[in-house]
PDB file of C-alpha atoms in Angstrom:
ATOM      1  CA  VAL A   6       0.000   0.000   0.000  1.00  0.00           C
ATOM      2  CA  THR A   7       1.523   3.295  -1.078  1.00  0.00           C
ATOM      3  CA  TYR A   8      -0.759   5.563   0.994  1.00  0.00           C
ATOM      4  CA  LYS A   9      -3.301   5.203   3.853  1.00  0.00           C
ATOM      5  CA  LEU A  10      -4.565   7.573   6.547  1.00  0.00           C
ATOM      6  CA  CYS A  11      -3.720   6.305  10.050  1.00  0.00           C
ATOM      7  CA  ASP A  12      -6.468   6.420  12.731  1.00  0.00           C
ATOM      8  CA  ARG A  13      -4.342   4.823  15.510  1.00  0.00           C
ATOM      9  CA  ASP A  14      -1.579   7.412  15.934  1.00  0.00           C
ATOM     10  CA  TYR A  15       0.832   5.060  14.188  1.00  0.00           C
ATOM     11  CA  ARG A  16       0.487   2.363  16.856  1.00  0.00           C
ATOM     12  CA  CYS A  17       1.059  -0.312  14.287  1.00  0.00           C
ATOM     13  CA  GLU A  18       1.002  -3.148  16.833  1.00  0.00           C
ATOM     14  CA  GLU A  19      -2.715  -2.384  17.423  1.00  0.00           C
ATOM     15  CA  CYS A  20      -3.662  -2.045  13.769  1.00  0.00           C
ATOM     16  CA  PRO A  21      -5.538  -4.992  12.182  1.00  0.00           C
ATOM     17  CA  PHE A  22      -4.700  -3.674   8.707  1.00  0.00           C
ATOM     18  CA  ASP A  23      -1.024  -3.697   9.545  1.00  0.00           C
ATOM     19  CA  ALA A  24      -1.374  -7.249  10.846  1.00  0.00           C
ATOM     20  CA  VAL A  25      -3.061  -8.354   7.616  1.00  0.00           C
ATOM     21  CA  MET A  26      -0.452  -6.623   5.468  1.00  0.00           C
ATOM     22  CA  ARG A  27       2.382  -8.173   7.471  1.00  0.00           C
ATOM     23  CA  GLN A  28       0.776 -11.569   7.090  1.00  0.00           C
ATOM     24  CA  HIS A  29       0.346 -10.958   3.365  1.00  0.00           C
ATOM     25  CA  ALA A  30       3.972  -9.853   3.047  1.00  0.00           C
ATOM     26  CA  ALA A  31       5.110 -12.929   4.971  1.00  0.00           C
ATOM     27  CA  THR A  32       3.048 -15.126   2.658  1.00  0.00           C
ATOM     28  CA  LYS A  33       4.578 -13.481  -0.410  1.00  0.00           C
ATOM     29  CA  GLU A  34       8.072 -13.904   1.029  1.00  0.00           C
ATOM     30  CA  GLY A  35       7.323 -17.522   1.783  1.00  0.00           C
ATOM     31  CA  GLU A  36       6.120 -18.026  -1.762  1.00  0.00           C
ATOM     32  CA  LYS A  37       9.300 -16.451  -3.096  1.00  0.00           C
ATOM     33  CA  LYS A  38      11.461 -18.666  -0.904  1.00  0.00           C
ATOM     34  CA  SER A  39       9.437 -21.708  -1.890  1.00  0.00           C
ATOM     35  CA  ALA A  40       9.787 -20.812  -5.560  1.00  0.00           C
ATOM     36  CA  ALA A  41      13.515 -20.268  -5.111  1.00  0.00           C
ATOM     37  CA  VAL A  42      13.859 -23.645  -3.393  1.00  0.00           C
ATOM     38  CA  SER A  43      11.841 -25.322  -6.144  1.00  0.00           C
ATOM     39  CA  GLU A  44      13.956 -23.652  -8.809  1.00  0.00           C
ATOM     40  CA  SER A  45      17.131 -24.655  -7.003  1.00  0.00           C
ATOM     41  CA  ARG A  46      15.911 -28.226  -6.774  1.00  0.00           C
ATOM     42  CA  ALA A  47      14.993 -28.150 -10.456  1.00  0.00           C
ATOM     43  CA  VAL A  48      18.470 -26.898 -11.382  1.00  0.00           C
ATOM     44  CA  GLN A  49      20.076 -29.515  -9.163  1.00  0.00           C
ATOM     45  CA  GLY A  50      17.850 -32.153 -10.703  1.00  0.00           C
ATOM     46  CA  LYS A  51      18.792 -30.989 -14.183  1.00  0.00           C
ATOM     47  CA  ARG A  52      22.470 -31.042 -13.307  1.00  0.00           C
ATOM     48  CA  GLN A  53      22.137 -34.477 -11.766  1.00  0.00           C
ATOM     49  CA  GLY A  54      20.340 -35.602 -14.897  1.00  0.00           C
ATOM     50  CA  ILE A  55      23.179 -34.244 -17.017  1.00  0.00           C
ATOM     51  CA  ALA A  56      25.733 -35.915 -14.762  1.00  0.00           C
ATOM     52  CA  ASP A  57      23.836 -39.193 -15.011  1.00  0.00           C
ATOM     53  CA  ALA A  58      23.664 -38.770 -18.781  1.00  0.00           C
ATOM     54  CA  GLY A  59      27.394 -38.080 -18.783  1.00  0.00           C
ATOM     55  CA  ALA A  60      28.022 -41.241 -16.793  1.00  0.00           C
ATOM     56  CA  ARG A  61      25.912 -43.184 -19.266  1.00  0.00           C
ATOM     57  CA  SER A  62      27.793 -41.633 -22.186  1.00  0.00           C
ATOM     58  CA  PHE A  63      31.101 -42.750 -20.652  1.00  0.00           C
ATOM     59  CA  GLU A  64      29.847 -46.297 -20.370  1.00  0.00           C
ATOM     60  CA  GLN A  65      28.346 -46.177 -23.851  1.00  0.00           C
ATOM     61  CA  ALA A  66      31.598 -44.899 -25.360  1.00  0.00           C
ATOM     62  CA  LEU A  67      33.496 -47.725 -23.698  1.00  0.00           C
ATOM     63  CA  GLU A  68      30.947 -50.259 -24.902  1.00  0.00           C
ATOM     64  CA  VAL A  69      31.280 -49.012 -28.473  1.00  0.00           C
ATOM     65  CA  ALA A  70      35.091 -49.028 -28.318  1.00  0.00           C
ATOM     66  CA  PHE A  71      35.347 -52.511 -26.842  1.00  0.00           C
ATOM     67  CA  ALA A  72      32.405 -54.121 -28.656  1.00  0.00           C
ATOM     68  CA  PRO A  73      34.571 -55.550 -31.495  1.00  0.00           C
ATOM     69  CA  PHE A  74      36.407 -57.688 -28.944  1.00  0.00           C
ATOM     70  CA  ARG A  75      33.372 -59.182 -27.230  1.00  0.00           C
ATOM     71  CA  ASP A  76      33.508 -62.217 -29.505  1.00  0.00           C
ATOM     72  CA  MET A  77      37.171 -61.944 -30.358  1.00  0.00           C
ATOM     73  CA  GLU A  78      38.332 -64.499 -32.879  1.00  0.00           C
ATOM     74  CA  LEU A  79      41.826 -64.385 -34.319  1.00  0.00           C
ATOM     75  CA  PRO A  80      42.432 -66.063 -37.700  1.00  0.00           C
ATOM     76  CA  GLY A  81      43.854 -69.524 -37.190  1.00  0.00           C
ATOM     77  CA  ASP A  82      46.162 -69.500 -40.221  1.00  0.00           C
ATOM     78  CA  ARG A  83      48.905 -67.351 -38.692  1.00  0.00           C
ATOM     79  CA  LEU A  84      50.868 -66.701 -35.501  1.00  0.00           C
ATOM     80  CA  TYR A  85      50.928 -63.653 -33.264  1.00  0.00           C
ATOM     81  CA  HIS A  86      53.314 -61.561 -31.232  1.00  0.00           C
ATOM     82  CA  ARG A  87      52.277 -60.062 -27.907  1.00  0.00           C
ATOM     83  CA  ASN A  88      52.724 -56.531 -29.298  1.00  0.00           C
ATOM     84  CA  HIS A  89      49.774 -57.065 -31.668  1.00  0.00           C
ATOM     85  CA  ILE A  90      51.697 -58.093 -34.765  1.00  0.00           C
ATOM     86  CA  TRP A  91      50.658 -61.129 -36.790  1.00  0.00           C
ATOM     87  CA  ILE A  92      52.934 -63.147 -39.061  1.00  0.00           C
ATOM     88  CA  GLN A  93      51.940 -65.583 -41.793  1.00  0.00           C
ATOM     89  CA  LYS A  94      54.260 -67.790 -43.857  1.00  0.00           C
ATOM     90  CA  ASP A  95      53.417 -68.416 -47.484  1.00  0.00           C
ATOM     91  CA  GLU A  96      54.437 -71.206 -49.846  1.00  0.00           C
ATOM     92  CA  THR A  97      57.713 -69.421 -50.670  1.00  0.00           C
ATOM     93  CA  GLN A  98      58.688 -69.324 -46.969  1.00  0.00           C
ATOM     94  CA  CYS A  99      58.378 -65.538 -46.921  1.00  0.00           C
ATOM     95  CA  CYS A 100      56.326 -64.061 -44.112  1.00  0.00           C
ATOM     96  CA  ARG A 101      53.667 -61.409 -44.334  1.00  0.00           C
ATOM     97  CA  VAL A 102      53.434 -59.134 -41.320  1.00  0.00           C
ATOM     98  CA  GLY A 103      50.594 -56.890 -40.175  1.00  0.00           C
ATOM     99  CA  ILE A 104      48.650 -55.548 -37.195  1.00  0.00           C
ATOM    100  CA  ASP A 105      45.959 -57.704 -35.598  1.00  0.00           C
ATOM    101  CA  HIS A 106      42.407 -56.370 -35.416  1.00  0.00           C
ATOM    102  CA  VAL A 107      42.760 -55.489 -31.725  1.00  0.00           C
ATOM    103  CA  GLY A 108      45.588 -53.064 -32.397  1.00  0.00           C
ATOM    104  CA  ALA A 109      44.003 -51.822 -35.624  1.00  0.00           C
ATOM    105  CA  SER A 110      40.727 -51.021 -33.850  1.00  0.00           C
ATOM    106  CA  PHE A 111      42.474 -48.616 -31.484  1.00  0.00           C
ATOM    107  CA  LEU A 112      44.407 -46.836 -34.252  1.00  0.00           C
ATOM    108  CA  ARG A 113      42.103 -44.173 -35.680  1.00  0.00           C
ATOM    109  CA  THR A 114      42.637 -41.669 -38.477  1.00  0.00           C
ATOM    110  CA  ILE A 115      45.879 -43.188 -39.761  1.00  0.00           C
ATOM    111  CA  ALA A 116      47.692 -40.622 -41.900  1.00  0.00           C
ATOM    112  CA  SER A 117      50.407 -42.841 -43.360  1.00  0.00           C
ATOM    113  CA  VAL A 118      52.544 -45.939 -42.901  1.00  0.00           C
ATOM    114  CA  VAL A 119      56.341 -45.671 -43.048  1.00  0.00           C
ATOM    115  CA  VAL A 120      58.678 -48.621 -43.684  1.00  0.00           C
ATOM    116  CA  PRO A 121      62.500 -48.757 -44.019  1.00  0.00           C
ATOM    117  CA  HIS A 122      64.222 -48.673 -47.400  1.00  0.00           C
ATOM    118  CA  ILE A 123      63.972 -52.116 -48.962  1.00  0.00           C
ATOM    119  CA  PRO A 124      65.723 -54.512 -48.919  1.00  0.00           C
ATOM    120  CA  VAL A 125      66.956 -54.241 -45.346  1.00  0.00           C
ATOM    121  CA  TRP A 126      67.854 -56.698 -42.620  1.00  0.00           C
ATOM    122  CA  ILE A 127      66.236 -56.234 -39.220  1.00  0.00           C
ATOM    123  CA  GLU A 128      66.620 -57.988 -35.912  1.00  0.00           C
ATOM    124  CA  ARG A 129      63.737 -59.469 -33.973  1.00  0.00           C
ATOM    125  CA  GLU A 130      62.044 -56.773 -31.826  1.00  0.00           C
ATOM    126  CA  ALA A 131      63.656 -53.978 -33.861  1.00  0.00           C
ATOM    127  CA  PRO A 132      61.397 -51.294 -35.381  1.00  0.00           C
ATOM    128  CA  CYS A 133      60.111 -52.460 -38.748  1.00  0.00           C
ATOM    129  CA  ALA A 134      57.402 -49.872 -39.536  1.00  0.00           C
ATOM    130  CA  TRP A 135      55.694 -46.778 -38.174  1.00  0.00           C
ATOM    131  CA  VAL A 136      51.993 -45.973 -38.235  1.00  0.00           C
ATOM    132  CA  VAL A 137      51.636 -42.193 -38.327  1.00  0.00           C
ATOM    133  CA  HIS A 138      48.647 -40.309 -36.935  1.00  0.00           C
ATOM    134  CA  ARG A 139      48.182 -36.638 -36.110  1.00  0.00           C
ATOM    135  CA  GLU A 140      49.522 -36.997 -32.554  1.00  0.00           C
ATOM    136  CA  GLY A 141      52.692 -38.816 -33.537  1.00  0.00           C
ATOM    137  CA  ALA A 142      53.676 -42.289 -34.664  1.00  0.00           C
ATOM    138  CA  VAL A 143      53.229 -45.793 -33.296  1.00  0.00           C
ATOM    139  CA  THR A 144      56.312 -47.975 -33.700  1.00  0.00           C
ATOM    140  CA  LEU A 145      55.803 -51.558 -34.845  1.00  0.00           C
ATOM    141  CA  HIS A 146      58.430 -54.139 -33.870  1.00  0.00           C
ATOM    142  CA  SER A 147      59.406 -57.093 -36.024  1.00  0.00           C
ATOM    143  CA  PRO A 148      58.309 -60.480 -34.658  1.00  0.00           C
ATOM    144  CA  VAL A 149      61.303 -62.231 -36.277  1.00  0.00           C
ATOM    145  CA  SER A 150      64.820 -61.541 -37.522  1.00  0.00           C
ATOM    146  CA  GLY A 151      65.170 -61.392 -41.288  1.00  0.00           C
ATOM    147  CA  THR A 152      65.273 -59.303 -44.437  1.00  0.00           C
ATOM    148  CA  ILE A 153      62.371 -57.079 -45.448  1.00  0.00           C
ATOM    149  CA  LEU A 154      61.771 -57.728 -49.136  1.00  0.00           C
ATOM    150  CA  GLN A 155      58.504 -55.970 -49.861  1.00  0.00           C
ATOM    151  CA  SER A 156      56.007 -53.485 -48.453  1.00  0.00           C
ATOM    152  CA  ASN A 157      52.326 -53.037 -49.193  1.00  0.00           C
ATOM    153  CA  GLN A 158      52.242 -50.250 -51.781  1.00  0.00           C
ATOM    154  CA  ALA A 159      48.471 -49.888 -51.437  1.00  0.00           C
ATOM    155  CA  LEU A 160      48.973 -48.364 -47.992  1.00  0.00           C
ATOM    156  CA  LYS A 161      50.617 -45.304 -49.541  1.00  0.00           C
ATOM    157  CA  GLU A 162      47.280 -44.147 -50.914  1.00  0.00           C
ATOM    158  CA  HIS A 163      44.976 -46.061 -48.585  1.00  0.00           C
ATOM    159  CA  PRO A 164      46.452 -46.356 -45.071  1.00  0.00           C
ATOM    160  CA  HIS A 165      42.932 -46.952 -43.748  1.00  0.00           C
ATOM    161  CA  LEU A 166      43.190 -50.513 -45.103  1.00  0.00           C
ATOM    162  CA  ILE A 167      44.917 -51.344 -41.818  1.00  0.00           C
ATOM    163  CA  ASN A 168      41.645 -50.492 -40.071  1.00  0.00           C
ATOM    164  CA  ASP A 169      39.311 -51.926 -42.680  1.00  0.00           C
ATOM    165  CA  SER A 170      41.128 -55.166 -43.526  1.00  0.00           C
ATOM    166  CA  PRO A 171      43.974 -55.806 -41.061  1.00  0.00           C
ATOM    167  CA  TYR A 172      44.448 -59.473 -41.995  1.00  0.00           C
ATOM    168  CA  ASP A 173      44.182 -59.187 -45.767  1.00  0.00           C
ATOM    169  CA  GLU A 174      44.483 -55.969 -47.776  1.00  0.00           C
ATOM    170  CA  GLY A 175      45.982 -54.127 -44.804  1.00  0.00           C
ATOM    171  CA  TRP A 176      49.144 -56.240 -44.500  1.00  0.00           C
ATOM    172  CA  ILE A 177      52.260 -54.096 -44.051  1.00  0.00           C
ATOM    173  CA  LEU A 178      55.384 -55.914 -45.234  1.00  0.00           C
ATOM    174  CA  CYS A 179      56.912 -59.222 -46.316  1.00  0.00           C
ATOM    175  CA  LEU A 180      60.184 -60.521 -44.957  1.00  0.00           C
ATOM    176  CA  ALA A 181      62.395 -63.580 -45.278  1.00  0.00           C
ATOM    177  CA  PRO A 182      63.142 -64.906 -41.776  1.00  0.00           C
ATOM    178  CA  ASP A 183      66.682 -65.977 -40.849  1.00  0.00           C
ATOM    179  CA  ASP A 184      65.624 -68.868 -38.643  1.00  0.00           C
ATOM    180  CA  PHE A 185      61.892 -69.095 -38.223  1.00  0.00           C
ATOM    181  CA  GLN A 186      62.146 -72.103 -35.894  1.00  0.00           C
ATOM    182  CA  VAL A 187      64.149 -70.062 -33.393  1.00  0.00           C
ATOM    183  CA  ASP A 188      61.760 -67.098 -33.508  1.00  0.00           C
ATOM    184  CA  LEU A 189      58.799 -69.459 -33.300  1.00  0.00           C
ATOM    185  CA  GLN A 190      59.445 -69.903 -29.590  1.00  0.00           C
ATOM    186  CA  LEU A 191      58.407 -66.298 -28.940  1.00  0.00           C
ATOM    187  CA  LEU A 192      55.290 -66.355 -31.111  1.00  0.00           C
ATOM    188  CA  LEU A 193      51.783 -67.168 -29.909  1.00  0.00           C
ATOM    189  CA  SER A 194      49.136 -69.478 -31.258  1.00  0.00           C
ATOM    190  CA  PRO A 195      45.689 -67.930 -31.875  1.00  0.00           C
ATOM    191  CA  ALA A 196      44.429 -69.434 -28.589  1.00  0.00           C
ATOM    192  CA  GLU A 197      47.405 -68.133 -26.607  1.00  0.00           C
ATOM    193  CA  ALA A 198      47.112 -64.678 -28.164  1.00  0.00           C
ATOM    194  CA  THR A 199      43.369 -64.556 -27.496  1.00  0.00           C
ATOM    195  CA  SER A 200      43.875 -65.312 -23.805  1.00  0.00           C
ATOM    196  CA  LEU A 201      46.625 -62.705 -23.484  1.00  0.00           C
ATOM    197  CA  PHE A 202      44.713 -60.014 -25.362  1.00  0.00           C
ATOM    198  CA  ARG A 203      41.521 -60.544 -23.347  1.00  0.00           C
ATOM    199  CA  ALA A 204      43.402 -59.898 -20.111  1.00  0.00           C
ATOM    200  CA  GLU A 205      45.071 -56.864 -21.673  1.00  0.00           C
ATOM    201  CA  LEU A 206      41.719 -55.456 -22.798  1.00  0.00           C
ATOM    202  CA  VAL A 207      40.286 -55.755 -19.283  1.00  0.00           C
ATOM    203  CA  ALA A 208      43.190 -53.694 -17.922  1.00  0.00           C
ATOM    204  CA  LEU A 209      42.941 -51.211 -20.799  1.00  0.00           C
ATOM    205  CA  ARG A 210      39.217 -50.716 -20.287  1.00  0.00           C
ATOM    206  CA  LYS A 211      39.761 -50.052 -16.582  1.00  0.00           C
ATOM    207  CA  GLU A 212      42.465 -47.490 -17.349  1.00  0.00           C
ATOM    208  CA  PHE A 213      40.161 -45.626 -19.724  1.00  0.00           C
ATOM    209  CA  LEU A 214      37.275 -45.793 -17.255  1.00  0.00           C
ATOM    210  CA  ASP A 215      39.435 -44.345 -14.467  1.00  0.00           C
ATOM    211  CA  LEU A 216      40.461 -41.473 -16.752  1.00  0.00           C
ATOM    212  CA  LEU A 217      36.882 -40.830 -17.819  1.00  0.00           C
ATOM    213  CA  GLN A 218      35.802 -40.668 -14.194  1.00  0.00           C
ATOM    214  CA  LEU A 219      38.494 -38.058 -13.533  1.00  0.00           C
ATOM    215  CA  ASN A 220      37.404 -36.029 -16.562  1.00  0.00           C
ATOM    216  CA  ARG A 221      33.701 -36.161 -15.696  1.00  0.00           C
ATOM    217  CA  PRO A 222      33.527 -32.687 -14.016  1.00  0.00           C
ATOM    218  CA  ALA A 223      35.033 -31.001 -17.072  1.00  0.00           C
ATOM    219  CA  VAL A 224      32.605 -32.775 -19.369  1.00  0.00           C
ATOM    220  CA  GLY A 225      29.758 -31.781 -17.083  1.00  0.00           C
ATOM    221  CA  ARG A 226      30.632 -28.095 -17.293  1.00  0.00           C
ATOM    222  CA  THR A 227      30.594 -28.329 -21.057  1.00  0.00           C
ATOM    223  CA  LEU A 228      27.117 -29.806 -20.918  1.00  0.00           C
ATOM    224  CA  TYR A 229      25.857 -27.156 -18.482  1.00  0.00           C
ATOM    225  CA  ASP A 230      26.973 -24.482 -20.894  1.00  0.00           C
ATOM    226  CA  GLY A 231      24.683 -25.935 -23.528  1.00  0.00           C
ATOM    227  CA  GLY A 232      27.325 -27.952 -25.345  1.00  0.00           C
ATOM    228  CA  PHE A 233      26.977 -31.435 -26.742  1.00  0.00           C
ATOM    229  CA  PRO A 234      28.061 -34.553 -24.849  1.00  0.00           C
ATOM    230  CA  LEU A 235      31.360 -36.032 -25.955  1.00  0.00           C
ATOM    231  CA  GLU A 236      30.737 -39.228 -27.858  1.00  0.00           C
ATOM    232  CA  ASN A 237      33.966 -41.240 -27.952  1.00  0.00           C
ATOM    233  CA  ILE A 238      36.901 -42.121 -25.760  1.00  0.00           C
ATOM    234  CA  GLN A 239      39.369 -40.008 -27.737  1.00  0.00           C
ATOM    235  CA  GLU A 240      37.346 -36.841 -27.111  1.00  0.00           C
ATOM    236  CA  MET A 241      36.714 -37.689 -23.467  1.00  0.00           C
ATOM    237  CA  VAL A 242      40.288 -38.373 -22.380  1.00  0.00           C
ATOM    238  CA  GLY A 243      41.924 -36.195 -25.046  1.00  0.00           C
ATOM    239  CA  ILE A 244      43.508 -37.420 -28.256  1.00  0.00           C
ATOM    240  CA  ARG A 245      47.076 -37.061 -26.988  1.00  0.00           C
ATOM    241  CA  LYS A 246      46.376 -39.072 -23.823  1.00  0.00           C
ATOM    242  CA  TYR A 247      44.420 -41.636 -25.824  1.00  0.00           C
ATOM    243  CA  PHE A 248      47.331 -42.368 -28.150  1.00  0.00           C
ATOM    244  CA  GLU A 249      49.782 -42.330 -25.265  1.00  0.00           C
ATOM    245  CA  ILE A 250      47.836 -45.236 -23.766  1.00  0.00           C
ATOM    246  CA  VAL A 251      47.189 -47.037 -27.039  1.00  0.00           C
ATOM    247  CA  SER A 252      50.836 -46.806 -28.133  1.00  0.00           C
ATOM    248  CA  ARG A 253      51.858 -48.901 -25.139  1.00  0.00           C
ATOM    249  CA  ILE A 254      50.188 -52.039 -26.500  1.00  0.00           C
ATOM    250  CA  PHE A 255      52.619 -51.933 -29.448  1.00  0.00           C
ATOM    251  CA  GLU A 256      55.740 -51.395 -27.353  1.00  0.00           C
ATOM    252  CA  LYS A 257      58.677 -53.780 -27.401  1.00  0.00           C
ATOM    253  CA  ARG A 258      58.040 -56.530 -24.859  1.00  0.00           C
ATOM    254  CA  PRO A 259      59.674 -59.917 -24.192  1.00  0.00           C
TER     255      PRO A 259
END
């Protein structure tokens, strides 16, 4: 009320109008507080919903990334090295070498494949090729000692063949082994490789999940600002960190 004549000499404590107005003001204030609480709860609920959606997106991204390995089956016509290299002898006793589908699945956006000048002799476990991506290069190590005689020329124009057809069109090089029977001791059968790779994938998935959990607050802020949820592991952990982790599965190991 902007104006009212007072008939009680401003003894407000005796004024019924003042009592009503105070009660009305208190009701309005209560409504404002209630509305503020409701709005706060709504915002918190929205943020929790976004956080829950973010958690689901993490799990979904991991499911998509690891889905190809759920029913992992390695071709039975070749042998494998623990650093995700396969080797296959042909009728001429030369060996084709390439990346298995586990390693190939984690290598995205391959820019090029680099091999040494041919012919060249290399020792077992020595670098034999490099898969280049925008964050650097993954070094591939030879599963046997021998002379590299040929490289896959198709990879010069189509490096994505490593992703699309790792066991066939995406082979990388051919070499003549010095003593295949000696190197055979360090190679794995398909069953042995499958068992080893399954255990490795469990550890790898956990490492990614731990990183995604750490990055969740940052992703949440992006969502609160009206952005879009990140949809794959590379975006969630960062491309550089992603390839730092992935590169380790190709490292030289006994």
